[in-house]
Tab-separated table of C-alpha atoms in Angstrom:
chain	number	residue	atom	x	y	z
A	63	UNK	CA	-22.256	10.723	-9.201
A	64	UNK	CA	-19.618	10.067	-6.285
A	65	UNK	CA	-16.451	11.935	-5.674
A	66	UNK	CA	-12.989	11.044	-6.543
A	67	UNK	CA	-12.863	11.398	-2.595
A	68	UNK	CA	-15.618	8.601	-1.769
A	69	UNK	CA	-14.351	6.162	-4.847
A	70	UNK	CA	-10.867	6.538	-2.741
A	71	UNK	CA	-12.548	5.369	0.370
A	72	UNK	CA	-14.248	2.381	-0.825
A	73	UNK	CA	-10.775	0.651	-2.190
A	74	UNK	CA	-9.614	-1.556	0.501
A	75	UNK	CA	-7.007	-0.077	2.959
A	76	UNK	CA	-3.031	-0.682	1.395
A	77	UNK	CA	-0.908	-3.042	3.584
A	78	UNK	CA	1.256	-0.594	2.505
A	79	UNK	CA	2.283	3.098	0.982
A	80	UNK	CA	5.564	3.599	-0.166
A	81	UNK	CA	6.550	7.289	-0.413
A	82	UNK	CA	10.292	9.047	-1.308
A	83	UNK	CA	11.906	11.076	-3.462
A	84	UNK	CA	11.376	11.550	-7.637
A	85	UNK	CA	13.459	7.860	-8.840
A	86	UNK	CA	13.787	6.463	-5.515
A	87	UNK	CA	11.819	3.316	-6.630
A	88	UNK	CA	8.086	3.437	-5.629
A	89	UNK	CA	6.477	2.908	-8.860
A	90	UNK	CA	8.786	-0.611	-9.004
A	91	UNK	CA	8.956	-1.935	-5.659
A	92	UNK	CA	4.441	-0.933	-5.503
A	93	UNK	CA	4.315	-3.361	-8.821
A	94	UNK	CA	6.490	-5.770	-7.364
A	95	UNK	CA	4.815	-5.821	-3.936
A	96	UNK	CA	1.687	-6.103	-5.577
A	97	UNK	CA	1.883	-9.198	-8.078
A	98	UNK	CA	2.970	-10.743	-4.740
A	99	UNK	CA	-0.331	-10.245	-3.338
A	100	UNK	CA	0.169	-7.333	-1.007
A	101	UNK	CA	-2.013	-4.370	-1.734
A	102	UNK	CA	0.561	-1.246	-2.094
A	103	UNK	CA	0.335	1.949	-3.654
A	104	UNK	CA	2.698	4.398	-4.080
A	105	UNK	CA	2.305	8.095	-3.529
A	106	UNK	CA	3.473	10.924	-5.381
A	107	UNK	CA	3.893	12.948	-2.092
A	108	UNK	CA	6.933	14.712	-2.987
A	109	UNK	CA	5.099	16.789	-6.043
A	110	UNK	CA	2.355	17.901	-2.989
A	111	UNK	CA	2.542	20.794	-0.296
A	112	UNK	CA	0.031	18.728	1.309
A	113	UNK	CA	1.733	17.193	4.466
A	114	UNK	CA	0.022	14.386	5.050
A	115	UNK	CA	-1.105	13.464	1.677
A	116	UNK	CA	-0.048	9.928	1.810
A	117	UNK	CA	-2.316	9.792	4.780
A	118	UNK	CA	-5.574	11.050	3.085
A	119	UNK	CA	-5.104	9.227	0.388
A	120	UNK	CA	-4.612	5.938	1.703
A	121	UNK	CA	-3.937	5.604	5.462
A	122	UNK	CA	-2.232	2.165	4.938
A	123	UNK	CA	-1.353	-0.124	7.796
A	124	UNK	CA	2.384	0.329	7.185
A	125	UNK	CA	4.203	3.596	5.418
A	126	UNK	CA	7.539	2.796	3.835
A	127	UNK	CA	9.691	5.479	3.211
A	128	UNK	CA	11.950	4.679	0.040
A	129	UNK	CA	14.767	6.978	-0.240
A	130	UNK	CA	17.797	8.219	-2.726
A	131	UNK	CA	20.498	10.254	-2.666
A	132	UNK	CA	20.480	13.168	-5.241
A	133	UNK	CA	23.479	11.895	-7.186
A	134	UNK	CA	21.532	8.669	-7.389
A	135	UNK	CA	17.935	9.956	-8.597
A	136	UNK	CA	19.679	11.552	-11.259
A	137	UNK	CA	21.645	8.300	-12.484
A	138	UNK	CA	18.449	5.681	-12.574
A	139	UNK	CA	16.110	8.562	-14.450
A	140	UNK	CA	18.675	10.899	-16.014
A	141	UNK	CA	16.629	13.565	-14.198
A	142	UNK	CA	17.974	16.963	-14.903
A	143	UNK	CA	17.241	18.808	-11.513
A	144	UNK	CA	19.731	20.102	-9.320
A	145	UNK	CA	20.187	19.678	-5.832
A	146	UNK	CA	18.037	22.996	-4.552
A	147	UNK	CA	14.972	20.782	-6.385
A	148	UNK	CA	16.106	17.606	-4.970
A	149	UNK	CA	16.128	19.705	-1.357
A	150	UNK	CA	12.613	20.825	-2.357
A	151	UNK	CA	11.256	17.128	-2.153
A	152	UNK	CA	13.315	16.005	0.541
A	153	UNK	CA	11.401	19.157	2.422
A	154	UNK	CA	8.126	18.420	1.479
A	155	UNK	CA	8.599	14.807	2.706
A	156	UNK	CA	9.589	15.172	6.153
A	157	UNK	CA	6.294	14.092	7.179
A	158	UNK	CA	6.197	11.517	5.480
A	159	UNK	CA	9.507	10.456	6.559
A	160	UNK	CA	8.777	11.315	10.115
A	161	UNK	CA	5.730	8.864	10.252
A	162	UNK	CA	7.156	5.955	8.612
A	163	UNK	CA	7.220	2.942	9.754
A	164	UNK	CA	9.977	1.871	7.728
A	165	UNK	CA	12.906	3.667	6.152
A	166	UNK	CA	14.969	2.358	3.557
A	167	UNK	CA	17.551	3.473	1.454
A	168	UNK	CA	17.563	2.471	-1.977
A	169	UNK	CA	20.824	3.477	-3.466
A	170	UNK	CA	23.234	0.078	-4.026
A	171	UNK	CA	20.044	-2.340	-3.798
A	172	UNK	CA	18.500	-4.417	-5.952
A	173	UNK	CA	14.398	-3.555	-6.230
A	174	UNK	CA	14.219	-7.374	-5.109
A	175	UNK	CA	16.109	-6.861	-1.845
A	176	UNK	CA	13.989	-3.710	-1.235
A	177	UNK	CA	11.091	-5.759	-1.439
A	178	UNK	CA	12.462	-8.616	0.662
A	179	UNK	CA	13.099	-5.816	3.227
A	180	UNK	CA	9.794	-4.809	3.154
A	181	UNK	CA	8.065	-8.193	3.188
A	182	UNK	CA	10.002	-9.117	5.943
A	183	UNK	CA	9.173	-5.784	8.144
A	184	UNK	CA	5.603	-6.615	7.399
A	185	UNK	CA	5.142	-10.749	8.215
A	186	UNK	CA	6.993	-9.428	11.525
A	187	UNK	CA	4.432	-7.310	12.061
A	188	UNK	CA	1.529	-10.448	11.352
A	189	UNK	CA	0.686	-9.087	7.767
A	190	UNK	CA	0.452	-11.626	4.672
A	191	UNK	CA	-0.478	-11.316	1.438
A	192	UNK	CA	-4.074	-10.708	0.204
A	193	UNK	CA	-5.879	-14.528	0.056
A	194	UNK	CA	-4.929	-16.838	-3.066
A	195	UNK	CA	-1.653	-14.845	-3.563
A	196	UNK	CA	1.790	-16.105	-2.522
């Protein structure tokens, strides 16, 4: 029997890791990134008092920090949270957000422009697309 652990370090390391707030897009832009190819995962660091929980979990090449304003994580999910909860996240992030390689906020963008943003970061850093993908 193997550990959730050791089945974790077998996948192949994630081009990238896309980290933020509750409804600042990582679940989209990670399925959108990935049916281009790119292997991306996105982390539910801001339910975690673990610091660097996006880094045990994947240690990806490149860490994307998505990001939302309060007033606009409650418009896309109709979350009903107030702002001392929003805070919360934004505080158990600052890791996260600290180490990123990229930081982008989502609020008045399309998911495809975030994802154009974050292809672009990562060709200019000589990353492509897993093999036989676009």
């Amino acid at each position: 029997m193997t550990s959730r652990g050791a089945r974790a370090r077998r996948r192949p390391r994630p081009d990238v890791a896309l980290v933020g707030p509750c409804a600042a897009g990582k679940s989209t832009i990670a399925r959108m990134l990935q049916a281009r190819g790119w292997r991306a995962r996105a982390i539910a660091q801001e339910h975690s008092f673990v610091p660097d929980m996006w880094r045990r979990l994947t240690d990806p090449r490149v860490l994307v920090f998505l990001d939302a304003t309060w007033e606009e994580t409650r418009r896309r999910k109709g979350l009903r949270w107030d702002r001392a909860d929003y805070e919360a996240q934004q505080r158990r992030l600052a890791h996260a957000r600290a180490h990123a390689d990229l930081y982008i906020r989502t609020d008045g963008l399309s998911p495809e422009a975030v994802v154009a943003r974050i292809e672009a970061f990562l060709r200019a850093r000589g990353l492509r697309p897993a093999e036989g993908s676009v």
